[in-house]
mmCIF file of C-alpha atoms and ligand atoms in Angstrom:
data_model
loop_
_atom_site.group_PDB
_atom_site.id
_atom_site.type_symbol
_atom_site.label_atom_id
_atom_site.label_comp_id
_atom_site.label_asym_id
_atom_site.label_seq_id
_atom_site.Cartn_x
_atom_site.Cartn_y
_atom_site.Cartn_z
ATOM 1 C CA MET A 798 -0.048 -0.110 0.031
ATOM 2 C CA LYS A 799 1.139 3.670 -0.650
ATOM 3 C CA ILE A 800 0.092 6.791 0.936
ATOM 4 C CA LYS A 801 -0.870 9.994 -1.099
ATOM 5 C CA LYS A 802 -1.933 13.590 0.201
ATOM 6 C CA TYR A 803 -4.141 15.979 -1.039
ATOM 7 C CA GLN A 804 -4.745 19.522 -0.544
ATOM 8 C CA GLY A 805 -7.577 21.635 -1.263
ATOM 9 C CA GLU A 806 -10.183 24.349 -0.161
ATOM 10 C CA THR A 807 -12.866 22.159 0.809
ATOM 11 C CA GLU A 808 -13.466 18.792 2.063
ATOM 12 C CA GLU A 809 -15.416 17.518 -1.261
ATOM 13 C CA GLN A 810 -12.647 18.867 -3.415
ATOM 14 C CA VAL A 811 -9.918 16.953 -2.001
ATOM 15 C CA ILE A 812 -12.289 13.803 -1.980
ATOM 16 C CA GLU A 813 -13.082 14.210 -5.348
ATOM 17 C CA MET A 814 -9.681 14.715 -5.922
ATOM 18 C CA ALA A 815 -8.521 11.433 -4.125
ATOM 19 C CA LYS A 816 -11.523 9.734 -5.938
ATOM 20 C CA GLN A 817 -10.507 10.654 -9.681
ATOM 21 C CA GLU A 818 -7.010 9.949 -8.943
ATOM 22 C CA LEU A 819 -6.843 6.574 -6.793
ATOM 23 C CA GLY A 820 -10.427 5.053 -7.234
ATOM 24 C CA ASN A 821 -13.116 3.660 -5.047
ATOM 25 C CA ASP A 822 -11.043 1.114 -3.522
ATOM 26 C CA ALA A 823 -8.670 3.836 -1.595
ATOM 27 C CA ILE A 824 -8.915 4.397 2.047
ATOM 28 C CA VAL A 825 -9.313 7.713 3.286
ATOM 29 C CA LEU A 826 -6.995 7.716 6.451
ATOM 30 C CA SER A 827 -7.325 11.169 7.462
ATOM 31 C CA ILE A 828 -9.538 14.839 6.594
ATOM 32 C CA LYS A 829 -7.578 17.521 8.674
ATOM 33 C CA ARG A 830 -8.035 21.403 8.463
ATOM 34 C CA ILE A 831 -4.541 22.778 8.276
ATOM 35 C CA THR A 832 -3.577 26.312 9.635
ATOM 36 C CA PRO A 833 -0.123 27.245 8.323
ATOM 37 C CA THR A 834 2.032 28.475 11.118
ATOM 38 C CA GLY A 835 5.463 30.846 10.949
ATOM 39 C CA ILE A 836 5.478 33.159 8.383
ATOM 40 C CA PHE A 837 3.110 30.730 6.270
ATOM 41 C CA SER A 838 0.488 31.957 8.532
ATOM 42 C CA ILE A 839 0.655 35.345 6.626
ATOM 43 C CA ILE A 840 1.311 34.024 2.969
ATOM 44 C CA LYS A 841 -0.858 30.924 2.882
ATOM 45 C CA LYS A 842 -4.665 30.392 3.727
ATOM 46 C CA PRO A 843 -5.705 27.483 6.083
ATOM 47 C CA TYR A 844 -6.598 24.621 3.681
ATOM 48 C CA ILE A 845 -7.644 21.064 3.741
ATOM 49 C CA GLU A 846 -5.473 18.033 3.708
ATOM 50 C CA LEU A 847 -6.961 14.539 2.948
ATOM 51 C CA THR A 848 -4.498 11.605 3.283
ATOM 52 C CA ALA A 849 -5.437 8.179 1.584
ATOM 53 C CA SER A 850 -3.940 4.820 0.869
ATOM 54 C CA TYR A 851 -4.305 2.711 -2.072
ATOM 55 C CA ASP A 852 -2.789 -0.408 -3.714
ATOM 56 C CA GLU A 853 0.020 0.694 -5.949
ATOM 57 C CA ASN A 854 -0.427 -2.742 -8.206
ATOM 58 C CA LYS A 855 -4.100 -1.534 -8.929
ATOM 59 C CA VAL A 856 -3.271 2.432 -9.612
ATOM 60 C CA ASN A 857 -0.958 3.816 -11.796
ATOM 61 C CA ILE A 858 -0.684 7.220 -10.436
ATOM 62 C CA GLU A 859 1.598 8.493 -13.457
ATOM 63 C CA SER A 860 -1.158 8.486 -15.893
ATOM 64 C CA LYS A 861 -3.793 10.068 -13.783
ATOM 65 C CA GLN A 862 -1.526 12.711 -12.239
ATOM 66 C CA LYS A 863 -2.312 14.835 -15.471
ATOM 67 C CA GLY A 864 -5.652 16.849 -14.856
ATOM 68 C CA PHE A 865 -4.655 18.370 -11.274
ATOM 69 C CA PHE A 866 -3.251 21.686 -11.071
ATOM 70 C CA ILE A 867 -2.590 23.107 -7.688
ATOM 71 C CA ASP A 868 -2.000 26.848 -7.646
ATOM 72 C CA LEU A 869 0.214 28.833 -5.258
ATOM 73 C CA LYS A 870 -3.379 29.596 -2.997
ATOM 74 C CA GLY A 871 -4.068 25.878 -2.988
ATOM 75 C CA LYS A 872 -6.703 26.176 -5.431
ATOM 76 C CA ILE A 873 -7.346 23.009 -7.594
ATOM 77 C CA SER A 874 -8.464 23.279 -10.879
ATOM 78 C CA SER A 875 -9.143 20.843 -13.523
ATOM 79 C CA ASN A 876 -6.353 21.126 -16.323
ATOM 80 C CA SER A 877 -5.672 18.573 -19.121
ATOM 81 C CA SER A 878 -2.502 20.190 -20.491
ATOM 82 C CA LEU A 879 -0.783 20.315 -16.987
ATOM 83 C CA GLU A 880 2.525 19.757 -18.622
ATOM 84 C CA ASP A 881 2.396 22.394 -21.159
ATOM 85 C CA LYS A 882 1.201 24.535 -18.504
ATOM 86 C CA LEU A 883 4.353 23.798 -16.634
ATOM 87 C CA LYS A 884 6.752 24.090 -19.218
ATOM 88 C CA GLU A 885 5.210 27.446 -20.107
ATOM 89 C CA LYS A 886 5.668 28.711 -16.543
ATOM 90 C CA ASP A 887 9.153 27.739 -16.011
ATOM 91 C CA ASN A 888 10.266 30.362 -13.749
ATOM 92 C CA THR A 889 6.831 30.753 -11.653
ATOM 93 C CA ILE A 890 4.894 31.036 -8.795
ATOM 94 C CA GLU A 891 5.121 27.342 -7.591
ATOM 95 C CA LYS A 892 9.069 27.534 -8.448
ATOM 96 C CA LEU A 893 9.078 30.622 -6.360
ATOM 97 C CA GLU A 894 7.171 29.240 -3.427
ATOM 98 C CA LYS A 895 9.533 26.481 -2.842
ATOM 99 C CA ARG A 896 12.350 28.916 -2.612
ATOM 100 C CA ILE A 897 10.438 30.796 -0.202
ATOM 101 C CA VAL A 898 10.163 27.989 1.695
ATOM 102 C CA GLU A 899 13.594 27.849 2.268
ATOM 103 C CA LEU A 900 13.758 31.347 3.609
ATOM 104 C CA GLU A 901 10.958 30.813 6.428
ATOM 105 C CA GLY A 902 13.122 29.899 8.745
ATOM 106 C CA TYR A 903 15.160 33.145 8.407
ATOM 107 C CA LEU A 904 12.510 35.388 7.701
ATOM 108 C CA GLU A 905 10.309 34.175 10.958
ATOM 109 C CA LYS A 906 13.300 34.779 13.233
ATOM 110 C CA ALA A 907 13.878 38.145 11.282
ATOM 111 C CA MET A 908 10.213 39.233 11.437
ATOM 112 C CA LYS A 909 10.006 38.551 15.228
ATOM 113 C CA SER A 910 12.648 40.444 15.909
ATOM 114 C CA LEU A 911 11.737 43.202 13.591
ATOM 115 C CA SER A 912 12.851 46.220 15.663
ATOM 116 C CA ILE A 913 11.925 48.737 12.837
ATOM 117 C CA ASP A 914 10.102 51.638 14.417
ATOM 118 C CA LYS A 915 6.885 52.313 12.389
ATOM 119 C CA ASN A 916 7.061 56.011 13.129
ATOM 120 C CA SER A 917 11.114 56.453 12.764
ATOM 121 C CA THR A 918 11.962 59.318 10.928
ATOM 122 C CA ASN A 919 15.009 57.384 10.146
ATOM 123 C CA ASN A 920 13.474 55.031 7.863
ATOM 124 C CA LYS A 921 14.174 55.443 4.453
ATOM 125 C CA TYR A 922 10.822 52.961 3.172
ATOM 126 C CA LYS A 923 7.378 53.448 4.272
ATOM 127 C CA ASN A 924 6.715 49.905 4.155
ATOM 128 C CA GLN A 925 8.045 47.962 7.412
ATOM 129 C CA VAL A 926 8.644 44.853 5.527
ATOM 130 C CA VAL A 927 10.055 46.720 2.813
ATOM 131 C CA GLN A 928 12.138 48.764 5.471
ATOM 132 C CA PHE A 929 13.580 45.372 7.014
ATOM 133 C CA ILE A 930 14.298 43.868 3.473
ATOM 134 C CA TYR A 931 16.582 47.068 2.724
ATOM 135 C CA GLU A 932 18.624 46.616 6.080
ATOM 136 C CA MET A 933 19.101 43.125 5.479
ATOM 137 C CA LEU A 934 20.568 43.707 2.066
ATOM 138 C CA LEU A 935 22.748 46.665 3.227
ATOM 139 C CA SER A 936 23.976 44.427 6.091
ATOM 140 C CA LYS A 937 25.062 41.871 3.539
ATOM 141 C CA GLY A 938 26.873 44.265 1.121
ATOM 142 C CA VAL A 939 24.083 45.466 -1.346
ATOM 143 C CA HIS A 940 24.724 49.215 -2.162
ATOM 144 C CA SER A 941 21.944 51.557 -1.189
ATOM 145 C CA SER A 942 21.432 52.491 -4.885
ATOM 146 C CA VAL A 943 21.382 48.721 -5.864
ATOM 147 C CA CYS A 944 18.587 48.356 -2.803
ATOM 148 C CA ASN A 945 16.534 51.211 -3.962
ATOM 149 C CA TYR A 946 16.358 50.087 -7.572
ATOM 150 C CA ILE A 947 15.004 46.801 -6.385
ATOM 151 C CA LEU A 948 12.594 47.856 -3.587
ATOM 152 C CA GLU A 949 11.118 51.198 -4.814
ATOM 153 C CA VAL A 950 8.616 49.523 -6.806
ATOM 154 C CA VAL A 951 7.511 47.621 -3.777
ATOM 155 C CA ASP A 952 7.413 50.497 -0.998
ATOM 156 C CA ASN A 953 3.558 50.888 -0.896
ATOM 157 C CA GLU A 954 2.255 51.323 2.912
ATOM 158 C CA GLU A 955 -0.834 49.777 2.086
ATOM 159 C CA ASN A 956 0.760 46.458 0.616
ATOM 160 C CA GLN A 957 1.531 44.130 3.679
ATOM 161 C CA ASN A 958 1.882 41.081 2.015
ATOM 162 C CA ILE A 959 4.985 39.615 2.789
ATOM 163 C CA ASP A 960 4.656 36.807 0.305
ATOM 164 C CA LEU A 961 4.318 39.089 -2.759
ATOM 165 C CA ILE A 962 7.137 41.464 -1.444
ATOM 166 C CA VAL A 963 9.329 39.017 -1.051
ATOM 167 C CA LYS A 964 8.679 37.211 -4.572
ATOM 168 C CA ILE A 965 9.153 40.908 -6.263
ATOM 169 C CA VAL A 966 12.109 41.225 -4.448
ATOM 170 C CA TYR A 967 13.515 37.788 -4.972
ATOM 171 C CA THR A 968 12.761 38.012 -8.718
ATOM 172 C CA LYS A 969 14.504 41.728 -9.487
ATOM 173 C CA ILE A 970 17.516 40.379 -8.043
ATOM 174 C CA VAL A 971 17.368 37.093 -10.003
ATOM 175 C CA GLU A 972 16.858 39.072 -12.766
ATOM 176 C CA ILE A 973 19.990 41.303 -12.060
ATOM 177 C CA LEU A 974 22.291 38.419 -11.473
ATOM 178 C CA ASN A 975 21.047 36.032 -14.154
ATOM 179 C CA ASN A 976 21.930 38.990 -16.755
ATOM 180 C CA VAL A 977 25.173 38.679 -16.261
ATOM 181 C CA ALA A 978 25.540 34.913 -15.942
ATOM 182 C CA CYS A 979 27.622 33.116 -18.430
ATOM 183 C CA ASP A 980 25.561 30.688 -20.608
ATOM 184 C CA SER A 981 28.288 29.639 -23.074
ATOM 185 C CA LEU A 982 31.432 29.049 -21.727
ATOM 186 C CA GLU A 983 34.550 27.474 -24.187
ATOM 187 C CA ILE A 984 35.688 25.986 -21.152
ATOM 188 C CA GLU A 985 32.829 23.331 -21.375
ATOM 189 C CA ASN A 986 32.261 23.527 -25.011
ATOM 190 C CA ASN A 987 35.987 23.263 -26.743
ATOM 191 C CA LYS A 988 36.050 21.292 -30.013
ATOM 192 C CA VAL A 989 38.131 18.463 -30.401
ATOM 193 C CA GLY A 990 41.535 19.113 -32.195
ATOM 194 C CA GLU A 991 41.093 22.783 -31.105
ATOM 195 C CA PRO A 992 42.983 23.094 -27.832
ATOM 196 C CA LYS A 993 41.926 26.410 -25.833
ATOM 197 C CA THR A 994 44.045 28.412 -23.711
ATOM 198 C CA ILE A 995 42.315 29.558 -20.543
ATOM 199 C CA VAL A 996 44.247 32.328 -18.617
ATOM 200 C CA PHE A 997 43.643 33.481 -14.856
ATOM 201 C CA LEU A 998 44.308 36.693 -13.986
ATOM 202 C CA GLY A 999 43.946 38.480 -10.919
ATOM 203 C CA THR A 1000 45.203 40.102 -7.615
ATOM 204 C CA THR A 1001 47.680 38.386 -4.996
ATOM 205 C CA GLY A 1002 46.290 35.334 -3.058
ATOM 206 C CA VAL A 1003 42.603 35.466 -4.457
ATOM 207 C CA GLY A 1004 42.558 32.046 -5.610
ATOM 208 C CA LYS A 1005 43.765 31.631 -9.038
ATOM 209 C CA THR A 1006 46.040 28.346 -8.555
ATOM 210 C CA THR A 1007 43.446 26.293 -6.409
ATOM 211 C CA THR A 1008 40.572 27.871 -8.783
ATOM 212 C CA ILE A 1009 42.654 26.172 -11.858
ATOM 213 C CA ALA A 1010 43.391 22.911 -9.898
ATOM 214 C CA LYS A 1011 39.703 22.898 -9.174
ATOM 215 C CA LEU A 1012 38.639 23.144 -13.140
ATOM 216 C CA SER A 1013 40.926 21.436 -14.510
ATOM 217 C CA SER A 1014 40.706 18.292 -12.021
ATOM 218 C CA GLN A 1015 36.965 18.272 -13.157
ATOM 219 C CA LEU A 1016 38.038 18.312 -17.045
ATOM 220 C CA ILE A 1017 40.395 15.321 -16.587
ATOM 221 C CA MET A 1018 38.585 13.321 -14.142
ATOM 222 C CA ASN A 1019 35.002 13.826 -15.391
ATOM 223 C CA LYS A 1020 35.378 14.993 -18.743
ATOM 224 C CA ASN A 1021 38.236 12.971 -19.940
ATOM 225 C CA LYS A 1022 40.075 15.767 -21.266
ATOM 226 C CA LYS A 1023 43.820 16.574 -20.996
ATOM 227 C CA VAL A 1024 44.882 19.685 -19.250
ATOM 228 C CA GLY A 1025 48.330 21.356 -19.726
ATOM 229 C CA PHE A 1026 49.404 23.935 -17.486
ATOM 230 C CA ILE A 1027 51.766 27.032 -17.954
ATOM 231 C CA THR A 1028 52.629 29.424 -15.329
ATOM 232 C CA SER A 1029 54.371 33.055 -15.502
ATOM 233 C CA ASP A 1030 54.326 33.279 -11.837
ATOM 234 C CA THR A 1031 58.303 32.761 -11.447
ATOM 235 C CA TYR A 1032 58.225 35.761 -8.502
ATOM 236 C CA ARG A 1033 57.789 33.026 -5.665
ATOM 237 C CA ILE A 1034 59.191 29.584 -6.238
ATOM 238 C CA ALA A 1035 56.310 28.183 -4.030
ATOM 239 C CA ALA A 1036 53.990 29.183 -7.233
ATOM 240 C CA VAL A 1037 55.611 26.941 -9.511
ATOM 241 C CA GLU A 1038 55.912 24.144 -7.145
ATOM 242 C CA GLN A 1039 52.071 24.369 -5.971
ATOM 243 C CA LEU A 1040 51.056 24.391 -9.779
ATOM 244 C CA LYS A 1041 53.596 21.458 -10.206
ATOM 245 C CA THR A 1042 51.899 19.436 -7.226
ATOM 246 C CA TYR A 1043 48.707 19.547 -8.724
ATOM 247 C CA ALA A 1044 50.022 18.651 -12.511
ATOM 248 C CA GLU A 1045 51.753 15.805 -10.786
ATOM 249 C CA ILE A 1046 48.540 14.462 -9.184
ATOM 250 C CA LEU A 1047 46.367 14.782 -12.306
ATOM 251 C CA GLY A 1048 49.284 13.405 -14.612
ATOM 252 C CA SER A 1049 49.221 16.717 -16.459
ATOM 253 C CA GLN A 1050 52.462 18.588 -18.289
ATOM 254 C CA VAL A 1051 53.618 21.884 -16.792
ATOM 255 C CA GLU A 1052 55.639 24.809 -18.631
ATOM 256 C CA ILE A 1053 57.109 27.294 -16.839
ATOM 257 C CA VAL A 1054 57.504 31.013 -18.956
ATOM 258 C CA TYR A 1055 60.483 33.211 -17.718
ATOM 259 C CA LYS A 1056 60.209 35.811 -20.436
ATOM 260 C CA ILE A 1057 57.778 36.906 -22.773
ATOM 261 C CA ASP A 1058 59.432 35.470 -25.834
ATOM 262 C CA ASP A 1059 58.637 32.033 -24.180
ATOM 263 C CA VAL A 1060 55.128 32.195 -24.415
ATOM 264 C CA LYS A 1061 54.141 31.171 -27.862
ATOM 265 C CA GLU A 1062 56.441 28.193 -27.862
ATOM 266 C CA LYS A 1063 55.558 26.967 -24.455
ATOM 267 C CA ILE A 1064 51.657 27.036 -25.618
ATOM 268 C CA ASN A 1065 52.386 25.455 -29.021
ATOM 269 C CA LYS A 1066 54.332 22.629 -27.219
ATOM 270 C CA LEU A 1067 51.412 21.870 -24.865
ATOM 271 C CA LYS A 1068 48.721 21.830 -27.887
ATOM 272 C CA ILE A 1069 49.993 19.022 -29.078
ATOM 273 C CA MET A 1070 49.238 16.661 -26.274
ATOM 274 C CA ASN A 1071 46.295 18.609 -24.535
ATOM 275 C CA ASP A 1072 42.806 20.042 -24.910
ATOM 276 C CA TYR A 1073 42.937 22.980 -22.771
ATOM 277 C CA ILE A 1074 45.983 25.221 -21.624
ATOM 278 C CA PHE A 1075 45.333 26.458 -18.514
ATOM 279 C CA PHE A 1076 47.842 29.556 -18.035
ATOM 280 C CA ASP A 1077 48.448 30.368 -14.208
ATOM 281 C CA THR A 1078 49.764 33.926 -13.852
ATOM 282 C CA ALA A 1079 51.331 35.864 -10.595
ATOM 283 C CA GLY A 1080 48.875 37.883 -8.478
ATOM 284 C CA ARG A 1081 49.425 41.591 -9.627
ATOM 285 C CA SER A 1082 48.173 44.831 -8.217
ATOM 286 C CA HIS A 1083 45.970 46.826 -10.417
ATOM 287 C CA LYS A 1084 47.311 49.478 -9.185
ATOM 288 C CA ASN A 1085 50.963 49.275 -10.585
ATOM 289 C CA GLN A 1086 51.199 50.523 -14.002
ATOM 290 C CA LYS A 1087 53.952 48.295 -15.039
ATOM 291 C CA ASN A 1088 52.376 44.993 -13.914
ATOM 292 C CA MET A 1089 49.496 45.793 -15.541
ATOM 293 C CA GLU A 1090 51.482 46.312 -19.072
ATOM 294 C CA GLU A 1091 53.648 43.056 -18.424
ATOM 295 C CA ILE A 1092 49.957 41.296 -18.396
ATOM 296 C CA LYS A 1093 48.893 43.032 -21.551
ATOM 297 C CA GLU A 1094 51.925 42.185 -23.191
ATOM 298 C CA LEU A 1095 51.553 38.346 -22.031
ATOM 299 C CA LEU A 1096 47.729 38.509 -23.299
ATOM 300 C CA ASN A 1097 49.090 39.830 -26.958
ATOM 301 C CA GLU A 1098 51.412 36.722 -27.171
ATOM 302 C CA ILE A 1099 48.056 34.570 -26.844
ATOM 303 C CA ASP A 1100 46.059 33.477 -29.695
ATOM 304 C CA ASN A 1101 42.270 33.966 -28.969
ATOM 305 C CA PRO A 1102 42.717 33.375 -25.031
ATOM 306 C CA GLU A 1103 39.737 32.496 -22.783
ATOM 307 C CA ILE A 1104 40.062 34.652 -20.176
ATOM 308 C CA TYR A 1105 38.960 34.740 -16.442
ATOM 309 C CA LEU A 1106 39.591 37.404 -13.921
ATOM 310 C CA VAL A 1107 39.673 35.911 -10.591
ATOM 311 C CA VAL A 1108 38.208 38.283 -7.681
ATOM 312 C CA SER A 1109 37.741 37.552 -3.926
ATOM 313 C CA SER A 1110 34.047 38.129 -2.788
ATOM 314 C CA THR A 1111 35.481 39.046 0.523
ATOM 315 C CA GLY A 1112 36.938 42.193 -0.929
ATOM 316 C CA ASN A 1113 34.676 45.585 -1.083
ATOM 317 C CA PHE A 1114 32.412 46.854 -3.695
ATOM 318 C CA GLU A 1115 34.702 49.791 -4.513
ATOM 319 C CA ASP A 1116 38.028 47.707 -4.620
ATOM 320 C CA ILE A 1117 36.573 45.012 -7.125
ATOM 321 C CA GLU A 1118 35.179 47.404 -9.239
ATOM 322 C CA ASN A 1119 38.772 49.551 -9.433
ATOM 323 C CA ILE A 1120 40.136 45.685 -10.154
ATOM 324 C CA ILE A 1121 37.656 45.186 -13.193
ATOM 325 C CA SER A 1122 38.098 48.397 -14.373
ATOM 326 C CA ALA A 1123 42.019 48.239 -14.615
ATOM 327 C CA TYR A 1124 41.803 44.894 -16.427
ATOM 328 C CA SER A 1125 39.131 45.775 -18.828
ATOM 329 C CA LYS A 1126 41.308 48.432 -20.448
ATOM 330 C CA PHE A 1127 42.874 45.733 -22.318
ATOM 331 C CA SER A 1128 40.986 42.504 -22.088
ATOM 332 C CA ASN A 1129 37.652 41.132 -22.429
ATOM 333 C CA PHE A 1130 37.012 38.613 -19.400
ATOM 334 C CA ASN A 1131 34.611 36.410 -17.322
ATOM 335 C CA LEU A 1132 34.392 36.981 -13.614
ATOM 336 C CA ILE A 1133 35.255 34.258 -10.945
ATOM 337 C CA PHE A 1134 34.233 35.381 -7.596
ATOM 338 C CA THR A 1135 36.224 33.012 -5.170
ATOM 339 C CA LYS A 1136 35.762 32.655 -1.034
ATOM 340 C CA ILE A 1137 32.076 32.804 -1.064
ATOM 341 C CA ASP A 1138 32.085 30.792 2.019
ATOM 342 C CA GLU A 1139 34.231 33.326 3.764
ATOM 343 C CA THR A 1140 32.237 36.404 2.904
ATOM 344 C CA ASP A 1141 29.702 38.320 5.194
ATOM 345 C CA THR A 1142 28.974 40.675 2.362
ATOM 346 C CA ILE A 1143 27.986 38.601 -0.853
ATOM 347 C CA GLY A 1144 25.975 41.650 -2.089
ATOM 348 C CA THR A 1145 29.148 42.694 -3.341
ATOM 349 C CA ILE A 1146 28.450 40.501 -6.480
ATOM 350 C CA LEU A 1147 24.963 41.644 -6.875
ATOM 351 C CA ASN A 1148 26.612 45.507 -6.586
ATOM 352 C CA ILE A 1149 28.945 44.097 -9.396
ATOM 353 C CA ALA A 1150 26.268 42.480 -11.558
ATOM 354 C CA TYR A 1151 24.303 45.804 -11.240
ATOM 355 C CA TYR A 1152 26.975 47.975 -12.088
ATOM 356 C CA ALA A 1153 30.132 46.524 -13.973
ATOM 357 C CA LYS A 1154 27.763 44.340 -16.004
ATOM 358 C CA ASN A 1155 30.906 41.715 -16.459
ATOM 359 C CA LYS A 1156 29.742 38.076 -16.999
ATOM 360 C CA ILE A 1157 30.213 36.088 -14.148
ATOM 361 C CA ALA A 1158 30.971 32.454 -14.823
ATOM 362 C CA TYR A 1159 32.093 30.533 -11.255
ATOM 363 C CA VAL A 1160 31.864 30.846 -7.824
ATOM 364 C CA THR A 1161 34.103 28.917 -5.190
ATOM 365 C CA VAL A 1162 32.827 27.854 -2.034
ATOM 366 C CA GLY A 1163 35.868 26.576 -0.371
ATOM 367 C CA GLN A 1164 39.474 25.111 -0.260
ATOM 368 C CA ASN A 1165 38.744 21.703 -1.201
ATOM 369 C CA VAL A 1166 39.823 20.954 -4.853
ATOM 370 C CA PRO A 1167 37.968 19.631 -6.927
ATOM 371 C CA SER A 1168 34.787 19.746 -5.397
ATOM 372 C CA ASP A 1169 34.341 23.619 -3.946
ATOM 373 C CA ILE A 1170 33.648 25.391 -7.094
ATOM 374 C CA GLU A 1171 29.956 25.896 -9.191
ATOM 375 C CA LYS A 1172 28.539 27.223 -12.025
ATOM 376 C CA PHE A 1173 27.387 30.848 -11.106
ATOM 377 C CA SER A 1174 23.811 31.018 -10.013
ATOM 378 C CA GLY A 1175 21.569 33.849 -9.522
ATOM 379 C CA GLU A 1176 18.959 31.960 -7.968
ATOM 380 C CA LYS A 1177 21.720 30.850 -5.206
ATOM 381 C CA ILE A 1178 22.834 34.189 -4.632
ATOM 382 C CA ALA A 1179 19.602 35.563 -4.237
ATOM 383 C CA LYS A 1180 18.551 33.317 -1.872
ATOM 384 C CA VAL A 1181 21.550 34.077 0.539
ATOM 385 C CA LEU A 1182 20.623 37.858 0.155
ATOM 386 C CA LEU A 1183 17.399 36.984 1.401
ATOM 387 C CA GLY A 1184 18.356 35.359 4.340
ATOM 388 C CA SER A 1185 19.170 31.646 3.319
ATOM 389 C CA MET A 1186 22.674 29.953 3.463
ATOM 390 C CA TYR A 1187 24.536 29.447 0.431
ATOM 391 C CA LYS A 1188 23.897 25.621 -0.488
HETATM 392 N N1 GTP B 1353 37.905 29.496 2.074
HETATM 393 C C1 GTP B 1353 38.289 29.681 0.815
HETATM 394 N N2 GTP B 1353 39.714 29.602 0.273
HETATM 395 C C2 GTP B 1353 39.752 29.389 -0.732
HETATM 396 C C3 GTP B 1353 39.215 29.495 -2.086
HETATM 397 N N3 GTP B 1353 39.923 29.402 -3.002
HETATM 398 C C4 GTP B 1353 41.072 29.403 -2.640
HETATM 399 N N4 GTP B 1353 41.299 29.668 -1.419
HETATM 400 C C5 GTP B 1353 42.376 29.957 -0.777
HETATM 401 O O1 GTP B 1353 43.162 30.854 -0.642
HETATM 402 C C6 GTP B 1353 44.447 30.704 -0.743
HETATM 403 C C7 GTP B 1353 45.202 31.383 -1.815
HETATM 404 O O2 GTP B 1353 44.952 30.719 -3.068
HETATM 405 P P1 GTP B 1353 45.901 30.525 -4.306
HETATM 406 O O3 GTP B 1353 45.333 29.612 -5.206
HETATM 407 O O4 GTP B 1353 47.347 30.302 -3.930
HETATM 408 O O5 GTP B 1353 45.744 32.146 -4.893
HETATM 409 P P2 GTP B 1353 46.487 32.763 -5.822
HETATM 410 O O6 GTP B 1353 45.404 33.609 -6.416
HETATM 411 O O7 GTP B 1353 46.725 31.966 -6.803
HETATM 412 O O8 GTP B 1353 47.671 33.439 -5.211
HETATM 413 P P3 GTP B 1353 49.333 33.769 -6.065
HETATM 414 O O9 GTP B 1353 49.577 33.105 -6.848
HETATM 415 O O10 GTP B 1353 49.671 34.253 -4.826
HETATM 416 O O11 GTP B 1353 48.392 35.480 -6.365
HETATM 417 C C8 GTP B 1353 44.842 29.183 -0.630
HETATM 418 O O12 GTP B 1353 44.958 28.947 0.829
HETATM 419 C C9 GTP B 1353 43.628 28.500 -0.869
HETATM 420 O O13 GTP B 1353 43.309 27.211 -0.479
HETATM 421 C C10 GTP B 1353 37.589 29.482 -1.607
HETATM 422 O O14 GTP B 1353 36.555 29.264 -2.530
HETATM 423 N N5 GTP B 1353 37.372 29.443 -0.231
HETATM 424 MG MG1 MG B 1354 48.807 31.237 -7.654
#
């Protein structure tokens, strides 16, 4: 026997649903009126829940499930083309509701301790919920002008529907972030027989070499690709050793570039045996003009590189903006945000997405190689901004 639950507005409705799907042999175990608790007491109306048991050998649920569509308010309507509807509503209420569920714990706690004074003249927004979200976004490093862009449309004193406000805010944040999400990366689609050189730039200690190790391990282990390494970081002995250690573990070749004239030759050497060449560079201060000139010269030696600027999400917005602007003068790149696990101000990523508009390819979430790297997802960052953990 199997158990299935149905939710609706009335008893008749849920009984009818169960009957239609499970047939007359199904046994009704309970019918309860459920009053949502916590933040759901605000965003969801009470509803009726029927629990039924049925014989899975007699009832084929898969084929019968078409025909019912449960919308956000628990209304059940007959619908013969459920699949079409779901496809069409890819980014829809149901999906949003699932995400908002994940924010429940945080919002509930936060609303309880809501210390915003209704009459405070310091409040920027008229609506208390909007003011609360504003302060939360600010505390996570979102720039006040970006907050304003997101929140001004929901700042209406009468609108106390938290569900609606959160949904609008979440959707706006995701929109800004996904606008800069990279959808096609050479690193993931390189054609057989056309080795691609992938260059990693960035200031000191942001995680370039570790990110190279993560990405290359995944290509080698999951996609059976061959990856060769080059480093131009000869300033620190440990840097070459670090890359060599990873290369040894992965069974990859390493070449070291001591002078600019070596670059082409070393790349060509690695091209013979590899699908990708990952080019590690020394961490350089973007404020040093000579450093920037050297990087520019280096890039000029590489045919059609795919470039990643690695930035640490623990840095502040203005600094990251300056770094991006310094590198933008001579190269086109995608961004990789590292150390998401270490930052309390993930809002910096939203600021960069809003102002700098560079595409973001990956985020890294810890020191483990190769697991702690993920494709950039606007939804995940938006959830963190609204109080959830990054997971
Ligand atoms: N917590 C955390 N640490 C990271 C992450 N990525 C890299 N690191 C750590 O950051 C430190 C510096 O990493 P590297 O990969 O050597 O940085 P780099 O940019 O190559 O440094 P330079 O070559 O000296 O400029 C190491 O201790 C890494 O383990 C991350 O996503 N989270
Ligand atoms: Mg390094």
